[in-house]
mmCIF file of C-alpha atoms in Angstrom:
data_model
loop_
_atom_site.group_PDB
_atom_site.id
_atom_site.type_symbol
_atom_site.label_atom_id
_atom_site.label_comp_id
_atom_site.label_asym_id
_atom_site.label_seq_id
_atom_site.Cartn_x
_atom_site.Cartn_y
_atom_site.Cartn_z
ATOM 1 C CA ALA A 1 0.000 0.000 0.000
ATOM 2 C CA GLN A 2 1.225 3.480 -0.745
ATOM 3 C CA ARG A 3 1.950 5.785 2.150
ATOM 4 C CA VAL A 4 3.205 9.329 2.741
ATOM 5 C CA THR A 5 4.914 10.319 5.966
ATOM 6 C CA GLN A 6 5.502 13.856 7.153
ATOM 7 C CA PRO A 7 7.339 13.462 10.446
ATOM 8 C CA GLU A 8 6.913 17.017 11.701
ATOM 9 C CA LYS A 9 3.459 18.224 12.746
ATOM 10 C CA LEU A 10 4.835 21.659 13.485
ATOM 11 C CA LEU A 11 7.905 23.497 12.255
ATOM 12 C CA SER A 12 8.816 26.958 13.474
ATOM 13 C CA VAL A 13 11.653 28.972 11.951
ATOM 14 C CA PHE A 14 12.683 32.601 11.926
ATOM 15 C CA LYS A 15 12.223 34.843 8.917
ATOM 16 C CA GLY A 16 15.222 34.630 6.635
ATOM 17 C CA ALA A 17 16.259 31.188 7.881
ATOM 18 C CA PRO A 18 16.271 28.131 5.601
ATOM 19 C CA VAL A 19 13.248 25.842 5.641
ATOM 20 C CA GLU A 20 13.050 22.116 4.990
ATOM 21 C CA LEU A 21 9.774 20.229 5.250
ATOM 22 C CA LYS A 22 10.323 16.500 5.217
ATOM 23 C CA CYS A 23 8.310 13.991 3.209
ATOM 24 C CA ASN A 24 8.965 10.281 2.801
ATOM 25 C CA TYR A 25 6.879 7.946 0.719
ATOM 26 C CA SER A 26 6.267 4.272 0.202
ATOM 27 C CA TYR A 27 5.287 3.208 -3.306
ATOM 28 C CA SER A 28 6.176 0.237 -5.452
ATOM 29 C CA GLY A 29 6.138 1.940 -8.842
ATOM 30 C CA SER A 30 7.383 5.222 -10.241
ATOM 31 C CA PRO A 31 5.891 7.870 -7.963
ATOM 32 C CA GLU A 32 4.116 11.076 -8.870
ATOM 33 C CA LEU A 33 4.658 13.493 -6.001
ATOM 34 C CA PHE A 34 3.181 16.838 -5.083
ATOM 35 C CA TRP A 35 3.279 19.499 -2.422
ATOM 36 C CA TYR A 36 -0.036 21.170 -1.628
ATOM 37 C CA VAL A 37 -0.361 24.216 0.623
ATOM 38 C CA GLN A 38 -3.224 25.676 2.589
ATOM 39 C CA TYR A 39 -2.871 29.268 3.751
ATOM 40 C CA SER A 40 -5.060 30.563 6.550
ATOM 41 C CA ARG A 41 -8.728 30.827 5.461
ATOM 42 C CA GLN A 42 -7.911 29.638 1.937
ATOM 43 C CA ARG A 43 -8.512 26.399 0.132
ATOM 44 C CA LEU A 44 -5.941 23.722 -0.507
ATOM 45 C CA GLN A 45 -3.868 24.492 -3.592
ATOM 46 C CA LEU A 46 -1.011 22.975 -5.505
ATOM 47 C CA LEU A 47 2.415 24.381 -4.692
ATOM 48 C CA LEU A 48 4.563 22.215 -6.918
ATOM 49 C CA ARG A 49 4.886 18.771 -8.468
ATOM 50 C CA HIS A 50 8.043 16.843 -9.084
ATOM 51 C CA ILE A 51 7.469 16.259 -12.812
ATOM 52 C CA SER A 52 7.543 20.015 -13.435
ATOM 53 C CA ARG A 53 10.933 20.494 -11.773
ATOM 54 C CA GLU A 54 9.993 24.101 -11.123
ATOM 55 C CA SER A 55 10.497 26.551 -8.302
ATOM 56 C CA ILE A 56 7.349 28.144 -6.947
ATOM 57 C CA LYS A 57 7.510 31.041 -4.469
ATOM 58 C CA GLY A 58 11.151 30.144 -3.922
ATOM 59 C CA PHE A 59 10.339 26.548 -2.933
ATOM 60 C CA THR A 60 11.923 23.521 -4.579
ATOM 61 C CA ALA A 61 11.580 19.799 -3.996
ATOM 62 C CA ASP A 62 13.793 17.051 -5.320
ATOM 63 C CA LEU A 63 12.688 13.485 -5.657
ATOM 64 C CA ASN A 64 15.235 11.111 -4.140
ATOM 65 C CA LYS A 65 14.230 7.579 -5.103
ATOM 66 C CA GLY A 66 17.048 6.022 -3.110
ATOM 67 C CA GLU A 67 15.843 7.605 0.105
ATOM 68 C CA THR A 68 12.183 7.621 -1.025
ATOM 69 C CA SER A 69 11.985 11.283 -0.090
ATOM 70 C CA PHE A 70 10.545 14.469 -1.562
ATOM 71 C CA HIS A 71 11.566 17.163 0.888
ATOM 72 C CA LEU A 72 10.428 20.743 0.339
ATOM 73 C CA LYS A 73 13.057 23.434 0.707
ATOM 74 C CA LYS A 74 13.381 27.192 0.664
ATOM 75 C CA PRO A 75 16.651 29.005 1.364
ATOM 76 C CA PHE A 76 15.156 32.094 3.018
ATOM 77 C CA ALA A 77 11.781 31.862 4.741
ATOM 78 C CA GLN A 78 9.276 34.697 4.525
ATOM 79 C CA GLU A 79 6.403 35.430 6.895
ATOM 80 C CA GLU A 80 3.868 34.779 4.137
ATOM 81 C CA ASP A 81 5.114 31.190 3.924
ATOM 82 C CA SER A 82 3.296 30.381 7.170
ATOM 83 C CA ALA A 83 0.719 27.708 6.242
ATOM 84 C CA MET A 84 -0.138 24.002 6.341
ATOM 85 C CA TYR A 85 1.892 21.971 3.875
ATOM 86 C CA TYR A 86 0.845 18.560 2.630
ATOM 87 C CA CYS A 87 2.936 16.114 0.672
ATOM 88 C CA ALA A 88 0.886 13.910 -1.655
ATOM 89 C CA LEU A 89 1.455 10.885 -3.871
ATOM 90 C CA GLY A 90 -0.352 9.469 -6.877
ATOM 91 C CA GLY A 91 -3.562 10.757 -8.401
ATOM 92 C CA GLY A 92 -5.688 9.397 -11.206
ATOM 93 C CA ALA A 93 -8.286 6.773 -10.388
ATOM 94 C CA ASP A 94 -6.780 6.028 -6.975
ATOM 95 C CA GLY A 95 -6.844 9.640 -5.855
ATOM 96 C CA LEU A 96 -4.026 11.300 -4.004
ATOM 97 C CA THR A 97 -2.514 9.826 -0.858
ATOM 98 C CA PHE A 98 -1.708 12.650 1.536
ATOM 99 C CA GLY A 99 0.576 12.949 4.499
ATOM 100 C CA LYS A 100 -0.830 14.364 7.721
ATOM 101 C CA GLY A 101 0.655 17.763 7.014
ATOM 102 C CA THR A 102 3.210 20.089 8.584
ATOM 103 C CA HIS A 103 2.200 23.390 10.087
ATOM 104 C CA LEU A 104 4.933 25.863 9.176
ATOM 105 C CA ILE A 105 5.218 28.987 11.277
ATOM 106 C CA ILE A 106 7.601 31.743 10.251
ATOM 107 C CA GLN A 107 8.491 33.968 13.159
ATOM 108 C CA PRO A 108 9.398 37.608 12.510
ATOM 109 C CA GLY B 1 -13.329 31.662 -13.770
ATOM 110 C CA ALA B 2 -15.133 30.156 -10.819
ATOM 111 C CA GLY B 3 -13.375 27.471 -8.857
ATOM 112 C CA VAL B 4 -14.792 24.323 -7.315
ATOM 113 C CA SER B 5 -17.710 25.134 -5.063
ATOM 114 C CA GLN B 6 -19.217 23.077 -2.261
ATOM 115 C CA SER B 7 -22.367 23.384 -0.210
ATOM 116 C CA PRO B 8 -23.184 23.676 2.559
ATOM 117 C CA SER B 9 -20.019 25.135 4.050
ATOM 118 C CA ASN B 10 -21.034 23.902 7.489
ATOM 119 C CA LYS B 11 -23.487 21.221 8.539
ATOM 120 C CA VAL B 12 -24.431 20.208 12.058
ATOM 121 C CA THR B 13 -26.626 17.152 12.279
ATOM 122 C CA GLU B 14 -27.875 14.742 14.892
ATOM 123 C CA LYS B 15 -26.582 11.209 15.031
ATOM 124 C CA GLY B 16 -28.723 8.944 12.892
ATOM 125 C CA LYS B 17 -29.815 11.606 10.404
ATOM 126 C CA ASP B 18 -28.937 11.547 6.700
ATOM 127 C CA VAL B 19 -26.886 14.337 5.109
ATOM 128 C CA GLU B 20 -26.198 15.302 1.520
ATOM 129 C CA LEU B 21 -23.114 17.236 0.485
ATOM 130 C CA ARG B 22 -22.825 18.911 -2.889
ATOM 131 C CA CYS B 23 -19.893 19.676 -5.167
ATOM 132 C CA ASP B 24 -19.822 21.801 -8.321
ATOM 133 C CA PRO B 25 -16.580 21.161 -10.210
ATOM 134 C CA ILE B 26 -14.822 23.573 -12.533
ATOM 135 C CA SER B 27 -16.581 23.616 -15.886
ATOM 136 C CA GLY B 28 -14.910 21.260 -18.330
ATOM 137 C CA HIS B 29 -13.190 19.167 -15.678
ATOM 138 C CA THR B 30 -14.039 15.548 -16.344
ATOM 139 C CA ALA B 31 -12.474 14.117 -13.199
ATOM 140 C CA LEU B 32 -13.975 14.662 -9.752
ATOM 141 C CA TYR B 33 -12.715 13.454 -6.381
ATOM 142 C CA TRP B 34 -14.089 13.333 -2.842
ATOM 143 C CA TYR B 35 -11.807 13.327 0.198
ATOM 144 C CA ARG B 36 -12.401 13.338 3.926
ATOM 145 C CA GLN B 37 -10.198 15.075 6.491
ATOM 146 C CA ARG B 38 -10.657 14.198 10.114
ATOM 147 C CA LEU B 39 -9.222 16.484 12.770
ATOM 148 C CA GLY B 40 -5.429 16.261 12.852
ATOM 149 C CA GLN B 41 -5.296 13.843 9.943
ATOM 150 C CA GLY B 42 -4.331 14.051 6.322
ATOM 151 C CA LEU B 43 -6.859 13.881 3.525
ATOM 152 C CA GLU B 44 -8.381 10.443 2.965
ATOM 153 C CA PHE B 45 -9.454 9.575 -0.599
ATOM 154 C CA LEU B 46 -13.062 8.414 -0.855
ATOM 155 C CA ILE B 47 -14.146 8.160 -4.486
ATOM 156 C CA TYR B 48 -13.296 9.234 -8.038
ATOM 157 C CA PHE B 49 -15.574 10.025 -10.970
ATOM 158 C CA GLN B 50 -14.318 10.144 -14.548
ATOM 159 C CA GLY B 51 -16.872 11.363 -17.061
ATOM 160 C CA ASN B 52 -19.816 8.980 -17.271
ATOM 161 C CA SER B 53 -17.880 5.927 -16.108
ATOM 162 C CA ALA B 54 -19.122 4.018 -13.084
ATOM 163 C CA PRO B 55 -16.989 4.924 -10.065
ATOM 164 C CA ASP B 56 -14.978 2.548 -7.923
ATOM 165 C CA LYS B 57 -16.745 2.666 -4.570
ATOM 166 C CA SER B 58 -14.222 0.585 -2.658
ATOM 167 C CA GLY B 59 -12.707 3.645 -0.965
ATOM 168 C CA LEU B 60 -15.952 4.666 0.696
ATOM 169 C CA PRO B 61 -15.679 4.077 4.474
ATOM 170 C CA SER B 62 -18.903 2.092 4.853
ATOM 171 C CA ASP B 63 -22.121 1.213 3.049
ATOM 172 C CA ARG B 64 -23.704 4.271 4.691
ATOM 173 C CA PHE B 65 -21.744 6.380 2.232
ATOM 174 C CA SER B 66 -22.818 6.808 -1.378
ATOM 175 C CA ALA B 67 -21.940 9.251 -4.131
ATOM 176 C CA GLU B 68 -23.389 10.208 -7.461
ATOM 177 C CA ARG B 69 -22.419 12.446 -10.305
ATOM 178 C CA THR B 70 -24.665 13.799 -13.040
ATOM 179 C CA GLY B 71 -22.718 13.571 -16.259
ATOM 180 C CA GLU B 72 -19.659 15.769 -15.954
ATOM 181 C CA SER B 73 -21.200 18.248 -13.548
ATOM 182 C CA VAL B 74 -22.539 18.247 -10.024
ATOM 183 C CA SER B 75 -21.742 15.490 -7.564
ATOM 184 C CA THR B 76 -23.415 14.635 -4.284
ATOM 185 C CA LEU B 77 -22.012 12.663 -1.375
ATOM 186 C CA THR B 78 -24.695 11.181 0.858
ATOM 187 C CA ILE B 79 -24.123 9.829 4.330
ATOM 188 C CA GLN B 80 -26.984 7.832 5.798
ATOM 189 C CA ARG B 81 -27.554 7.301 9.520
ATOM 190 C CA THR B 82 -24.656 9.569 10.452
ATOM 191 C CA GLN B 83 -22.336 8.586 13.268
ATOM 192 C CA GLN B 84 -20.058 10.778 15.363
ATOM 193 C CA GLU B 85 -16.996 9.355 13.608
ATOM 194 C CA ASP B 86 -18.326 10.858 10.360
ATOM 195 C CA SER B 87 -17.500 14.327 11.727
ATOM 196 C CA ALA B 88 -14.865 15.745 9.390
ATOM 197 C CA VAL B 89 -14.233 18.206 6.602
ATOM 198 C CA TYR B 90 -15.330 16.748 3.273
ATOM 199 C CA LEU B 91 -13.364 18.103 0.333
ATOM 200 C CA CYS B 92 -14.145 17.883 -3.334
ATOM 201 C CA ALA B 93 -11.585 18.358 -6.098
ATOM 202 C CA SER B 94 -11.746 18.382 -9.881
ATOM 203 C CA SER B 95 -9.123 17.891 -12.526
ATOM 204 C CA TRP B 96 -8.622 18.336 -16.264
ATOM 205 C CA PRO B 97 -8.494 16.877 -18.755
ATOM 206 C CA ALA B 98 -8.772 13.287 -17.625
ATOM 207 C CA GLY B 99 -7.537 13.402 -14.077
ATOM 208 C CA GLY B 100 -4.592 11.222 -14.784
ATOM 209 C CA VAL B 101 -1.703 10.743 -12.482
ATOM 210 C CA GLY B 102 0.385 13.902 -12.323
ATOM 211 C CA TYR B 103 -2.446 16.321 -13.057
ATOM 212 C CA GLU B 104 -3.242 19.115 -10.623
ATOM 213 C CA GLN B 105 -6.393 18.716 -8.574
ATOM 214 C CA TYR B 106 -8.337 21.884 -7.797
ATOM 215 C CA PHE B 107 -9.969 21.799 -4.398
ATOM 216 C CA GLY B 108 -13.176 23.277 -3.117
ATOM 217 C CA PRO B 109 -13.479 25.036 0.241
ATOM 218 C CA GLY B 110 -14.899 21.945 1.907
ATOM 219 C CA THR B 111 -17.979 21.123 3.968
ATOM 220 C CA ARG B 112 -17.429 20.881 7.712
ATOM 221 C CA LEU B 113 -19.746 18.168 9.040
ATOM 222 C CA THR B 114 -20.378 17.885 12.754
ATOM 223 C CA VAL B 115 -22.449 14.991 14.052
ATOM 224 C CA THR B 116 -23.781 15.550 17.570
#
């Protein structure tokens, strides 16, 4: 069965510090991985997906098949990055499998 | 254009009552998903609709849950004889063009269901 693990429920860093949100997955095939974000009072939205290999709002995520990880990183955190972040796997007919989420708080 | 909409936004019901949740996907999106999010948990996939194809209902938590979709438009999720463990936020998402793996899902604001 596929699984997504986000080990940190809460991560607090100071503005300007680097951020790394951890995500590990379990999947037997070639994974499709995503990061979704939910800002306060907003709906869940896509932040980035690994197939696009893009940087969104300064965030990047690299798929490491050897470590089965897809950690989200940003070199310099900004206050507006405070949100809930969910790592997700899959899609299509089986839907997405989500981790439990990490609440990121950026302190001024 | 308009995003995915859901109604009601909040629903409080007594244990044992039936509830119906509605989702309006983005126009033109052929794929539609329902998820459930219990407090402190990640999203749990419930069911997927693709066009007019019959959905796979194996992800629904129990036979009290059912879902329908009219063509490629509105979907309803019905919970019969609600139980307290059904309390959660129910999220709907749609995707284009065929909802395949790797495509972005667009989420609605959710319906918060509280069973007392």
